[in-house]
Amino acid sequence: MTDLENSLATIIDVFHKHAEKEGDKHKLKKSELKDLINDELPNLVGQVKDQATMDSLMESLDSDGDSECDFQEFMTFITMVAVCCHEFFEHHEDE
Amino acid sequence: MTDLENSLATIIDVFHKHAEKEGDKHKLKKSELKDLINDELPNLVGQVKDQATMDSLMESLDSDGDSECDFQEFMTFITMVAVCCHEFFEHHEDE
């Protein structure tokens, strides 16, 4: 497996590790998504403490309206984080 | 950096390594995308040899119609690959 392939495997593994904790093991509920962000993205996203932020994040990701975050919806979140990081590096590099 | 954060950094690095080879260094042209798939995703996607497959892939990713693949469009491709792999593992696991 290449570095890029291992990276995709890591994203899938991290999703499952958190999704299987409670309820539907193929979906993240809001508390699982919050723990995932706080545990797995502390440097890129930072700690999410307030409920309003989580409510609004889940609402923006939950495209099928079941109040949970499935893998496809999780990839939307990963894309948001990656695009933000990429823009930061790109602007930094152009300076 | 956590494993998930390093995975996002790898995705950004791989995109840039290939995008900067020719032309606009912030975008993948079709030949760069083809080399990226063949070099970095040989096990998950396999070798892409025929031009029609690349034409059709680039057309489906190129949402802004500039015939190149920017980072946001590349993340759509990464999402497609991750969702396919995730579905494979999910079905495999349920058997």
Short mmCIF file of N, CA and C in Angstrom, two decimals:
data_model
loop_
_atom_site.label_atom_id
_atom_site.label_comp_id
_atom_site.label_asym_id
_atom_site.label_seq_id
_atom_site.Cartn_x
_atom_site.Cartn_y
_atom_site.Cartn_z
N MET A 1 0.85 -1.20 0.00
CA MET A 1 0.00 0.00 0.00
C MET A 1 0.89 1.26 0.00
N THR A 2 0.51 2.24 -0.81
CA THR A 2 1.25 3.50 -0.85
C THR A 2 0.84 4.40 0.32
N ASP A 3 1.57 5.51 0.50
CA ASP A 3 1.21 6.46 1.57
C ASP A 3 -0.22 6.97 1.40
N LEU A 4 -0.61 7.26 0.13
CA LEU A 4 -1.96 7.79 -0.11
C LEU A 4 -3.01 6.73 0.22
N GLU A 5 -2.73 5.49 -0.16
CA GLU A 5 -3.68 4.40 0.15
C GLU A 5 -3.80 4.17 1.65
N ASN A 6 -2.67 4.23 2.35
CA ASN A 6 -2.72 4.10 3.81
C ASN A 6 -3.49 5.25 4.45
N SER A 7 -3.40 6.44 3.84
CA SER A 7 -4.14 7.59 4.37
C SER A 7 -5.64 7.37 4.25
N LEU A 8 -6.08 6.82 3.12
CA LEU A 8 -7.51 6.54 2.95
C LEU A 8 -7.95 5.47 3.95
N ALA A 9 -7.12 4.46 4.15
CA ALA A 9 -7.45 3.40 5.12
C ALA A 9 -7.56 3.99 6.52
N THR A 10 -6.68 4.93 6.86
CA THR A 10 -6.74 5.58 8.18
C THR A 10 -8.05 6.34 8.36
N ILE A 11 -8.47 7.08 7.32
CA ILE A 11 -9.73 7.84 7.41
C ILE A 11 -10.90 6.88 7.67
N ILE A 12 -10.93 5.76 6.94
CA ILE A 12 -12.00 4.77 7.12
C ILE A 12 -11.94 4.17 8.53
N ASP A 13 -10.73 3.82 8.99
CA ASP A 13 -10.56 3.23 10.32
C ASP A 13 -11.03 4.17 11.43
N VAL A 14 -10.62 5.44 11.33
CA VAL A 14 -10.97 6.42 12.37
C VAL A 14 -12.48 6.60 12.42
N PHE A 15 -13.12 6.67 11.23
CA PHE A 15 -14.59 6.80 11.19
C PHE A 15 -15.23 5.62 11.93
N HIS A 16 -14.78 4.40 11.61
CA HIS A 16 -15.39 3.21 12.22
C HIS A 16 -15.14 3.10 13.71
N LYS A 17 -13.91 3.46 14.13
CA LYS A 17 -13.56 3.38 15.55
C LYS A 17 -14.55 4.20 16.38
N HIS A 18 -14.94 5.37 15.85
CA HIS A 18 -15.86 6.24 16.59
C HIS A 18 -17.32 5.87 16.33
N ALA A 19 -17.65 5.49 15.09
CA ALA A 19 -19.05 5.20 14.74
C ALA A 19 -19.58 4.00 15.51
N GLU A 20 -18.70 3.03 15.77
CA GLU A 20 -19.19 1.78 16.39
C GLU A 20 -19.39 1.88 17.89
N LYS A 21 -19.02 3.05 18.47
CA LYS A 21 -19.13 3.17 19.94
C LYS A 21 -20.56 3.06 20.46
N GLU A 22 -21.48 3.77 19.79
CA GLU A 22 -22.87 3.77 20.28
C GLU A 22 -23.84 3.74 19.12
N GLY A 23 -25.01 3.16 19.33
CA GLY A 23 -26.09 3.19 18.33
C GLY A 23 -25.67 2.54 17.02
N ASP A 24 -26.13 3.11 15.90
CA ASP A 24 -25.81 2.60 14.57
C ASP A 24 -24.29 2.60 14.37
N LYS A 25 -23.72 1.42 14.19
CA LYS A 25 -22.25 1.35 14.13
C LYS A 25 -21.67 1.81 12.80
N HIS A 26 -22.54 2.14 11.84
CA HIS A 26 -22.06 2.66 10.56
C HIS A 26 -22.24 4.18 10.45
N LYS A 27 -22.71 4.81 11.54
CA LYS A 27 -22.93 6.26 11.52
C LYS A 27 -22.42 6.92 12.79
N LEU A 28 -21.97 8.18 12.66
CA LEU A 28 -21.56 8.96 13.82
C LEU A 28 -22.73 9.75 14.35
N LYS A 29 -23.06 9.57 15.63
CA LYS A 29 -24.01 10.50 16.23
C LYS A 29 -23.22 11.75 16.66
N LYS A 30 -23.98 12.78 17.09
CA LYS A 30 -23.32 14.07 17.34
C LYS A 30 -22.19 13.96 18.37
N SER A 31 -22.42 13.19 19.44
CA SER A 31 -21.38 13.08 20.47
C SER A 31 -20.16 12.31 19.95
N GLU A 32 -20.40 11.35 19.05
CA GLU A 32 -19.27 10.60 18.47
C GLU A 32 -18.46 11.49 17.53
N LEU A 33 -19.16 12.32 16.75
CA LEU A 33 -18.46 13.26 15.85
C LEU A 33 -17.63 14.25 16.66
N LYS A 34 -18.20 14.72 17.78
CA LYS A 34 -17.49 15.66 18.65
C LYS A 34 -16.21 15.02 19.23
N ASP A 35 -16.34 13.78 19.72
CA ASP A 35 -15.17 13.08 20.26
C ASP A 35 -14.13 12.84 19.17
N LEU A 36 -14.61 12.50 17.95
CA LEU A 36 -13.68 12.28 16.84
C LEU A 36 -12.86 13.55 16.57
N ILE A 37 -13.54 14.68 16.49
CA ILE A 37 -12.84 15.95 16.22
C ILE A 37 -11.84 16.25 17.33
N ASN A 38 -12.31 16.12 18.58
CA ASN A 38 -11.44 16.46 19.71
C ASN A 38 -10.25 15.50 19.86
N ASP A 39 -10.48 14.22 19.56
CA ASP A 39 -9.41 13.22 19.73
C ASP A 39 -8.47 13.16 18.52
N GLU A 40 -9.05 13.28 17.29
CA GLU A 40 -8.28 12.95 16.09
C GLU A 40 -7.84 14.19 15.29
N LEU A 41 -8.45 15.35 15.57
CA LEU A 41 -8.09 16.56 14.81
C LEU A 41 -7.78 17.74 15.75
N PRO A 42 -7.05 17.47 16.86
CA PRO A 42 -6.83 18.56 17.84
C PRO A 42 -5.98 19.71 17.29
N ASN A 43 -5.07 19.39 16.38
CA ASN A 43 -4.17 20.44 15.85
C ASN A 43 -4.76 21.17 14.66
N LEU A 44 -5.50 20.44 13.82
CA LEU A 44 -6.04 21.08 12.60
C LEU A 44 -7.36 21.79 12.86
N VAL A 45 -8.20 21.23 13.73
CA VAL A 45 -9.52 21.84 13.97
C VAL A 45 -9.57 22.46 15.36
N GLY A 46 -8.93 21.85 16.34
CA GLY A 46 -8.98 22.36 17.71
C GLY A 46 -10.13 21.76 18.47
N GLN A 47 -10.21 22.06 19.75
CA GLN A 47 -11.25 21.48 20.60
C GLN A 47 -12.60 22.17 20.37
N VAL A 48 -13.63 21.34 20.16
CA VAL A 48 -14.99 21.87 20.04
C VAL A 48 -15.68 21.64 21.37
N LYS A 49 -16.04 22.72 22.04
CA LYS A 49 -16.62 22.56 23.37
C LYS A 49 -18.11 22.90 23.40
N ASP A 50 -18.53 23.89 22.62
CA ASP A 50 -19.92 24.32 22.79
C ASP A 50 -20.88 23.57 21.86
N GLN A 51 -22.06 23.38 22.40
CA GLN A 51 -23.09 22.58 21.74
C GLN A 51 -23.57 23.24 20.44
N ALA A 52 -23.63 24.57 20.42
CA ALA A 52 -24.14 25.28 19.23
C ALA A 52 -23.27 25.00 18.01
N THR A 53 -21.95 24.93 18.21
CA THR A 53 -21.04 24.65 17.10
C THR A 53 -21.31 23.24 16.55
N MET A 54 -21.47 22.28 17.47
CA MET A 54 -21.73 20.90 17.04
C MET A 54 -23.09 20.79 16.35
N ASP A 55 -24.09 21.49 16.89
CA ASP A 55 -25.43 21.47 16.27
C ASP A 55 -25.35 21.97 14.85
N SER A 56 -24.63 23.07 14.66
CA SER A 56 -24.57 23.68 13.35
C SER A 56 -23.71 22.85 12.38
N LEU A 57 -22.63 22.25 12.89
CA LEU A 57 -21.80 21.38 12.05
C LEU A 57 -22.61 20.16 11.60
N MET A 58 -23.29 19.51 12.55
CA MET A 58 -24.06 18.31 12.19
C MET A 58 -25.15 18.67 11.18
N GLU A 59 -25.79 19.82 11.39
CA GLU A 59 -26.85 20.24 10.47
C GLU A 59 -26.30 20.43 9.05
N SER A 60 -25.10 21.01 8.96
CA SER A 60 -24.53 21.26 7.62
C SER A 60 -24.07 19.98 6.95
N LEU A 61 -23.65 18.98 7.75
CA LEU A 61 -23.16 17.73 7.15
C LEU A 61 -24.28 16.74 6.84
N ASP A 62 -25.35 16.79 7.63
CA ASP A 62 -26.40 15.77 7.59
C ASP A 62 -27.32 15.94 6.38
N SER A 63 -26.81 15.58 5.20
CA SER A 63 -27.57 15.87 3.98
C SER A 63 -28.82 15.00 3.83
N ASP A 64 -28.85 13.81 4.46
CA ASP A 64 -30.06 12.98 4.36
C ASP A 64 -31.02 13.19 5.54
N GLY A 65 -30.68 14.11 6.45
CA GLY A 65 -31.62 14.51 7.50
C GLY A 65 -31.94 13.46 8.55
N ASP A 66 -31.03 12.49 8.79
CA ASP A 66 -31.31 11.48 9.83
C ASP A 66 -30.63 11.81 11.17
N SER A 67 -30.09 13.04 11.27
CA SER A 67 -29.43 13.53 12.49
C SER A 67 -28.18 12.73 12.85
N GLU A 68 -27.67 11.93 11.93
CA GLU A 68 -26.39 11.26 12.13
C GLU A 68 -25.51 11.52 10.91
N CYS A 69 -24.26 11.17 11.04
CA CYS A 69 -23.29 11.45 9.98
C CYS A 69 -22.79 10.12 9.42
N ASP A 70 -23.20 9.76 8.20
CA ASP A 70 -22.72 8.52 7.60
C ASP A 70 -21.36 8.76 6.94
N PHE A 71 -20.79 7.72 6.34
CA PHE A 71 -19.41 7.87 5.84
C PHE A 71 -19.31 8.91 4.73
N GLN A 72 -20.31 8.92 3.84
CA GLN A 72 -20.31 9.91 2.74
C GLN A 72 -20.34 11.34 3.31
N GLU A 73 -21.20 11.54 4.32
CA GLU A 73 -21.29 12.86 4.97
C GLU A 73 -20.00 13.21 5.72
N PHE A 74 -19.37 12.17 6.32
CA PHE A 74 -18.10 12.37 7.01
C PHE A 74 -17.03 12.82 6.01
N MET A 75 -17.05 12.26 4.80
CA MET A 75 -16.06 12.66 3.78
C MET A 75 -16.26 14.12 3.37
N THR A 76 -17.50 14.62 3.44
CA THR A 76 -17.73 16.05 3.20
C THR A 76 -16.99 16.88 4.24
N PHE A 77 -17.05 16.42 5.49
CA PHE A 77 -16.34 17.11 6.58
C PHE A 77 -14.82 17.05 6.36
N ILE A 78 -14.32 15.85 6.04
CA ILE A 78 -12.87 15.68 5.78
C ILE A 78 -12.43 16.60 4.63
N THR A 79 -13.28 16.70 3.60
CA THR A 79 -12.98 17.59 2.47
C THR A 79 -12.89 19.04 2.94
N MET A 80 -13.86 19.46 3.78
CA MET A 80 -13.84 20.84 4.31
C MET A 80 -12.52 21.11 5.05
N VAL A 81 -12.11 20.17 5.91
CA VAL A 81 -10.88 20.37 6.69
C VAL A 81 -9.67 20.39 5.76
N ALA A 82 -9.63 19.45 4.79
CA ALA A 82 -8.48 19.38 3.87
C ALA A 82 -8.39 20.64 3.01
N VAL A 83 -9.54 21.13 2.53
CA VAL A 83 -9.53 22.33 1.68
C VAL A 83 -9.04 23.54 2.48
N CYS A 84 -9.49 23.65 3.73
CA CYS A 84 -9.02 24.76 4.59
C CYS A 84 -7.51 24.68 4.80
N CYS A 85 -7.00 23.48 5.13
CA CYS A 85 -5.56 23.31 5.36
C CYS A 85 -4.79 23.61 4.08
N HIS A 86 -5.31 23.12 2.97
CA HIS A 86 -4.64 23.32 1.68
C HIS A 86 -4.56 24.80 1.34
N GLU A 87 -5.66 25.53 1.60
CA GLU A 87 -5.66 26.98 1.31
C GLU A 87 -4.66 27.71 2.20
N PHE A 88 -4.57 27.27 3.45
CA PHE A 88 -3.61 27.88 4.37
C PHE A 88 -2.19 27.70 3.84
N PHE A 89 -1.84 26.44 3.45
CA PHE A 89 -0.49 26.16 2.96
C PHE A 89 -0.21 26.91 1.66
N GLU A 90 -1.24 26.96 0.79
CA GLU A 90 -1.09 27.61 -0.52
C GLU A 90 -0.80 29.11 -0.34
N HIS A 91 -1.56 29.77 0.53
CA HIS A 91 -1.35 31.21 0.75
C HIS A 91 -0.03 31.46 1.45
N HIS A 92 0.30 30.58 2.38
CA HIS A 92 1.54 30.69 3.12
C HIS A 92 2.73 30.62 2.17
N GLU A 93 2.61 29.68 1.22
CA GLU A 93 3.68 29.43 0.25
C GLU A 93 3.87 30.61 -0.72
N ASP A 94 2.74 31.28 -1.05
CA ASP A 94 2.80 32.39 -2.00
C ASP A 94 3.37 33.67 -1.40
N GLU A 95 3.46 33.72 -0.06
CA GLU A 95 3.91 34.96 0.60
C GLU A 95 5.38 35.24 0.34
N MET B 1 1.05 15.61 15.64
CA MET B 1 -0.02 15.33 14.66
C MET B 1 -0.53 13.89 14.85
N THR B 2 -1.85 13.74 14.79
CA THR B 2 -2.45 12.40 14.92
C THR B 2 -2.37 11.68 13.56
N ASP B 3 -2.73 10.38 13.57
CA ASP B 3 -2.74 9.61 12.32
C ASP B 3 -3.68 10.25 11.29
N LEU B 4 -4.86 10.71 11.75
CA LEU B 4 -5.82 11.32 10.81
C LEU B 4 -5.26 12.62 10.24
N GLU B 5 -4.62 13.41 11.08
CA GLU B 5 -4.02 14.67 10.61
C GLU B 5 -2.89 14.41 9.62
N ASN B 6 -2.06 13.39 9.92
CA ASN B 6 -1.00 13.04 8.97
C ASN B 6 -1.57 12.54 7.64
N SER B 7 -2.72 11.88 7.70
CA SER B 7 -3.36 11.39 6.47
C SER B 7 -3.81 12.56 5.59
N LEU B 8 -4.38 13.59 6.23
CA LEU B 8 -4.79 14.77 5.46
C LEU B 8 -3.56 15.46 4.87
N ALA B 9 -2.48 15.53 5.63
CA ALA B 9 -1.24 16.15 5.13
C ALA B 9 -0.70 15.36 3.93
N THR B 10 -0.80 14.03 4.00
CA THR B 10 -0.33 13.19 2.88
C THR B 10 -1.15 13.46 1.62
N ILE B 11 -2.48 13.57 1.77
CA ILE B 11 -3.35 13.84 0.60
C ILE B 11 -2.93 15.17 -0.05
N ILE B 12 -2.71 16.20 0.78
CA ILE B 12 -2.30 17.52 0.27
C ILE B 12 -0.92 17.42 -0.41
N ASP B 13 0.01 16.71 0.22
CA ASP B 13 1.37 16.56 -0.33
C ASP B 13 1.35 15.86 -1.69
N VAL B 14 0.59 14.76 -1.77
CA VAL B 14 0.55 13.98 -3.01
C VAL B 14 -0.06 14.83 -4.14
N PHE B 15 -1.12 15.58 -3.82
CA PHE B 15 -1.72 16.46 -4.83
C PHE B 15 -0.67 17.44 -5.36
N HIS B 16 0.06 18.08 -4.44
CA HIS B 16 1.04 19.10 -4.86
C HIS B 16 2.21 18.51 -5.62
N LYS B 17 2.67 17.33 -5.18
CA LYS B 17 3.81 16.69 -5.84
C LYS B 17 3.51 16.50 -7.33
N HIS B 18 2.25 16.12 -7.63
CA HIS B 18 1.89 15.87 -9.03
C HIS B 18 1.46 17.16 -9.74
N ALA B 19 0.75 18.05 -9.02
CA ALA B 19 0.23 19.27 -9.66
C ALA B 19 1.36 20.19 -10.12
N GLU B 20 2.47 20.19 -9.37
CA GLU B 20 3.53 21.15 -9.68
C GLU B 20 4.43 20.72 -10.83
N LYS B 21 4.20 19.50 -11.35
CA LYS B 21 5.08 18.99 -12.42
C LYS B 21 5.03 19.83 -13.70
N GLU B 22 3.79 20.16 -14.13
CA GLU B 22 3.65 20.89 -15.40
C GLU B 22 2.56 21.94 -15.29
N GLY B 23 2.67 23.02 -16.04
CA GLY B 23 1.61 24.03 -16.13
C GLY B 23 1.29 24.64 -14.77
N ASP B 24 0.01 24.91 -14.54
CA ASP B 24 -0.46 25.50 -13.28
C ASP B 24 -0.08 24.58 -12.12
N LYS B 25 0.76 25.07 -11.21
CA LYS B 25 1.26 24.18 -10.15
C LYS B 25 0.24 23.94 -9.04
N HIS B 26 -0.92 24.62 -9.11
CA HIS B 26 -1.97 24.37 -8.13
C HIS B 26 -3.09 23.49 -8.69
N LYS B 27 -2.92 22.98 -9.93
CA LYS B 27 -3.96 22.14 -10.55
C LYS B 27 -3.34 20.94 -11.25
N LEU B 28 -4.10 19.84 -11.27
CA LEU B 28 -3.67 18.64 -12.01
C LEU B 28 -4.22 18.70 -13.42
N LYS B 29 -3.33 18.60 -14.43
CA LYS B 29 -3.85 18.39 -15.77
C LYS B 29 -4.11 16.89 -15.93
N LYS B 30 -4.75 16.51 -17.06
CA LYS B 30 -5.19 15.13 -17.19
C LYS B 30 -4.04 14.13 -17.06
N SER B 31 -2.89 14.45 -17.66
CA SER B 31 -1.75 13.51 -17.59
C SER B 31 -1.21 13.41 -16.17
N GLU B 32 -1.27 14.53 -15.42
CA GLU B 32 -0.80 14.50 -14.03
C GLU B 32 -1.75 13.67 -13.16
N LEU B 33 -3.06 13.80 -13.40
CA LEU B 33 -4.04 13.02 -12.65
C LEU B 33 -3.85 11.52 -12.94
N LYS B 34 -3.59 11.21 -14.22
CA LYS B 34 -3.38 9.82 -14.61
C LYS B 34 -2.14 9.24 -13.90
N ASP B 35 -1.04 9.99 -13.90
CA ASP B 35 0.17 9.53 -13.22
C ASP B 35 -0.06 9.38 -11.72
N LEU B 36 -0.82 10.33 -11.14
CA LEU B 36 -1.12 10.25 -9.70
C LEU B 36 -1.86 8.94 -9.40
N ILE B 37 -2.89 8.63 -10.19
CA ILE B 37 -3.66 7.40 -9.96
C ILE B 37 -2.75 6.18 -10.10
N ASN B 38 -1.98 6.15 -11.18
CA ASN B 38 -1.14 4.97 -11.44
C ASN B 38 -0.01 4.81 -10.41
N ASP B 39 0.54 5.94 -9.95
CA ASP B 39 1.66 5.86 -8.99
C ASP B 39 1.19 5.71 -7.55
N GLU B 40 0.09 6.40 -7.19
CA GLU B 40 -0.26 6.52 -5.76
C GLU B 40 -1.45 5.66 -5.35
N LEU B 41 -2.22 5.16 -6.34
CA LEU B 41 -3.40 4.35 -6.00
C LEU B 41 -3.42 3.04 -6.79
N PRO B 42 -2.27 2.37 -6.92
CA PRO B 42 -2.23 1.17 -7.77
C PRO B 42 -3.05 0.01 -7.22
N ASN B 43 -3.17 -0.07 -5.89
CA ASN B 43 -3.91 -1.18 -5.29
C ASN B 43 -5.40 -0.90 -5.16
N LEU B 44 -5.75 0.35 -4.86
CA LEU B 44 -7.17 0.68 -4.64
C LEU B 44 -7.90 0.97 -5.95
N VAL B 45 -7.22 1.60 -6.91
CA VAL B 45 -7.90 1.96 -8.17
C VAL B 45 -7.38 1.10 -9.33
N GLY B 46 -6.10 0.78 -9.31
CA GLY B 46 -5.52 0.00 -10.41
C GLY B 46 -5.00 0.92 -11.51
N GLN B 47 -4.35 0.34 -12.49
CA GLN B 47 -3.75 1.12 -13.55
C GLN B 47 -4.81 1.61 -14.55
N VAL B 48 -4.74 2.91 -14.86
CA VAL B 48 -5.63 3.47 -15.87
C VAL B 48 -4.81 3.64 -17.14
N LYS B 49 -5.17 2.90 -18.16
CA LYS B 49 -4.36 2.95 -19.38
C LYS B 49 -5.06 3.68 -20.53
N ASP B 50 -6.39 3.53 -20.64
CA ASP B 50 -7.02 4.09 -21.85
C ASP B 50 -7.49 5.53 -21.65
N GLN B 51 -7.39 6.26 -22.74
CA GLN B 51 -7.67 7.70 -22.74
C GLN B 51 -9.14 7.98 -22.43
N ALA B 52 -10.05 7.12 -22.90
CA ALA B 52 -11.49 7.36 -22.70
C ALA B 52 -11.84 7.40 -21.22
N THR B 53 -11.21 6.51 -20.43
CA THR B 53 -11.48 6.49 -18.98
C THR B 53 -11.01 7.80 -18.34
N MET B 54 -9.82 8.27 -18.74
CA MET B 54 -9.31 9.52 -18.18
C MET B 54 -10.16 10.71 -18.63
N ASP B 55 -10.59 10.70 -19.89
CA ASP B 55 -11.45 11.79 -20.39
C ASP B 55 -12.72 11.87 -19.56
N SER B 56 -13.32 10.70 -19.32
CA SER B 56 -14.60 10.68 -18.64
C SER B 56 -14.42 11.01 -17.15
N LEU B 57 -13.32 10.55 -16.54
CA LEU B 57 -13.05 10.90 -15.14
C LEU B 57 -12.84 12.41 -14.99
N MET B 58 -11.99 12.97 -15.85
CA MET B 58 -11.72 14.42 -15.75
C MET B 58 -13.01 15.22 -15.96
N GLU B 59 -13.82 14.78 -16.91
CA GLU B 59 -15.08 15.49 -17.16
C GLU B 59 -16.00 15.46 -15.92
N SER B 60 -16.04 14.32 -15.24
CA SER B 60 -16.92 14.22 -14.07
C SER B 60 -16.38 15.02 -12.88
N LEU B 61 -15.05 15.16 -12.79
CA LEU B 61 -14.47 15.91 -11.65
C LEU B 61 -14.42 17.41 -11.89
N ASP B 62 -14.28 17.81 -13.14
CA ASP B 62 -13.99 19.21 -13.49
C ASP B 62 -15.24 20.08 -13.38
N SER B 63 -15.64 20.40 -12.15
CA SER B 63 -16.92 21.10 -11.97
C SER B 63 -16.87 22.55 -12.43
N ASP B 64 -15.67 23.17 -12.47
CA ASP B 64 -15.61 24.55 -12.95
C ASP B 64 -15.26 24.65 -14.44
N GLY B 65 -15.12 23.50 -15.12
CA GLY B 65 -14.97 23.49 -16.58
C GLY B 65 -13.68 24.07 -17.13
N ASP B 66 -12.58 24.06 -16.33
CA ASP B 66 -11.32 24.59 -16.87
C ASP B 66 -10.40 23.47 -17.39
N SER B 67 -10.95 22.24 -17.50
CA SER B 67 -10.20 21.07 -18.01
C SER B 67 -9.02 20.68 -17.14
N GLU B 68 -8.96 21.21 -15.92
CA GLU B 68 -7.95 20.77 -14.97
C GLU B 68 -8.65 20.44 -13.65
N CYS B 69 -7.92 19.81 -12.76
CA CYS B 69 -8.49 19.34 -11.51
C CYS B 69 -7.84 20.10 -10.36
N ASP B 70 -8.58 21.02 -9.72
CA ASP B 70 -8.02 21.75 -8.59
C ASP B 70 -8.17 20.93 -7.31
N PHE B 71 -7.71 21.46 -6.18
CA PHE B 71 -7.69 20.63 -4.97
C PHE B 71 -9.09 20.23 -4.52
N GLN B 72 -10.04 21.16 -4.63
CA GLN B 72 -11.43 20.84 -4.24
C GLN B 72 -11.97 19.70 -5.11
N GLU B 73 -11.71 19.78 -6.41
CA GLU B 73 -12.16 18.73 -7.34
C GLU B 73 -11.43 17.41 -7.06
N PHE B 74 -10.14 17.51 -6.69
CA PHE B 74 -9.38 16.31 -6.33
C PHE B 74 -9.98 15.64 -5.10
N MET B 75 -10.45 16.44 -4.14
CA MET B 75 -11.07 15.86 -2.93
C MET B 75 -12.38 15.13 -3.28
N THR B 76 -13.07 15.56 -4.35
CA THR B 76 -14.24 14.82 -4.81
C THR B 76 -13.82 13.42 -5.27
N PHE B 77 -12.68 13.36 -5.97
CA PHE B 77 -12.16 12.08 -6.42
C PHE B 77 -11.75 11.20 -5.23
N ILE B 78 -11.02 11.80 -4.28
CA ILE B 78 -10.60 11.06 -3.07
C ILE B 78 -11.83 10.53 -2.32
N THR B 79 -12.90 11.35 -2.26
CA THR B 79 -14.13 10.92 -1.61
C THR B 79 -14.74 9.72 -2.34
N MET B 80 -14.76 9.77 -3.68
CA MET B 80 -15.27 8.65 -4.47
C MET B 80 -14.51 7.36 -4.15
N VAL B 81 -13.18 7.46 -4.12
CA VAL B 81 -12.36 6.26 -3.86
C VAL B 81 -12.60 5.77 -2.43
N ALA B 82 -12.63 6.70 -1.46
CA ALA B 82 -12.83 6.31 -0.06
C ALA B 82 -14.19 5.68 0.15
N VAL B 83 -15.23 6.24 -0.48
CA VAL B 83 -16.59 5.70 -0.31
C VAL B 83 -16.67 4.29 -0.91
N CYS B 84 -16.04 4.08 -2.06
CA CYS B 84 -16.02 2.74 -2.67
C CYS B 84 -15.31 1.75 -1.76
N CYS B 85 -14.14 2.13 -1.23
CA CYS B 85 -13.39 1.23 -0.34
C CYS B 85 -14.20 0.95 0.92
N HIS B 86 -14.80 1.99 1.47
CA HIS B 86 -15.58 1.84 2.69
C HIS B 86 -16.77 0.89 2.48
N GLU B 87 -17.44 1.03 1.32
CA GLU B 87 -18.57 0.14 1.02
C GLU B 87 -18.10 -1.31 0.88
N PHE B 88 -16.95 -1.48 0.26
CA PHE B 88 -16.39 -2.84 0.11
C PHE B 88 -16.15 -3.46 1.49
N PHE B 89 -15.49 -2.68 2.40
CA PHE B 89 -15.19 -3.22 3.72
C PHE B 89 -16.47 -3.46 4.52
N GLU B 90 -17.44 -2.55 4.37
CA GLU B 90 -18.70 -2.66 5.11
C GLU B 90 -19.46 -3.94 4.70
N HIS B 91 -19.55 -4.19 3.39
CA HIS B 91 -20.27 -5.37 2.92
C HIS B 91 -19.52 -6.65 3.29
N HIS B 92 -18.19 -6.56 3.19
CA HIS B 92 -17.34 -7.70 3.51
C HIS B 92 -17.54 -8.11 4.97
N GLU B 93 -17.61 -7.06 5.82
CA GLU B 93 -17.75 -7.26 7.26
C GLU B 93 -19.11 -7.87 7.63
N ASP B 94 -20.17 -7.50 6.86
CA ASP B 94 -21.52 -7.98 7.16
C ASP B 94 -21.74 -9.43 6.72
N GLU B 95 -20.81 -9.95 5.90
CA GLU B 95 -21.03 -11.31 5.37
C GLU B 95 -20.90 -12.39 6.45
#
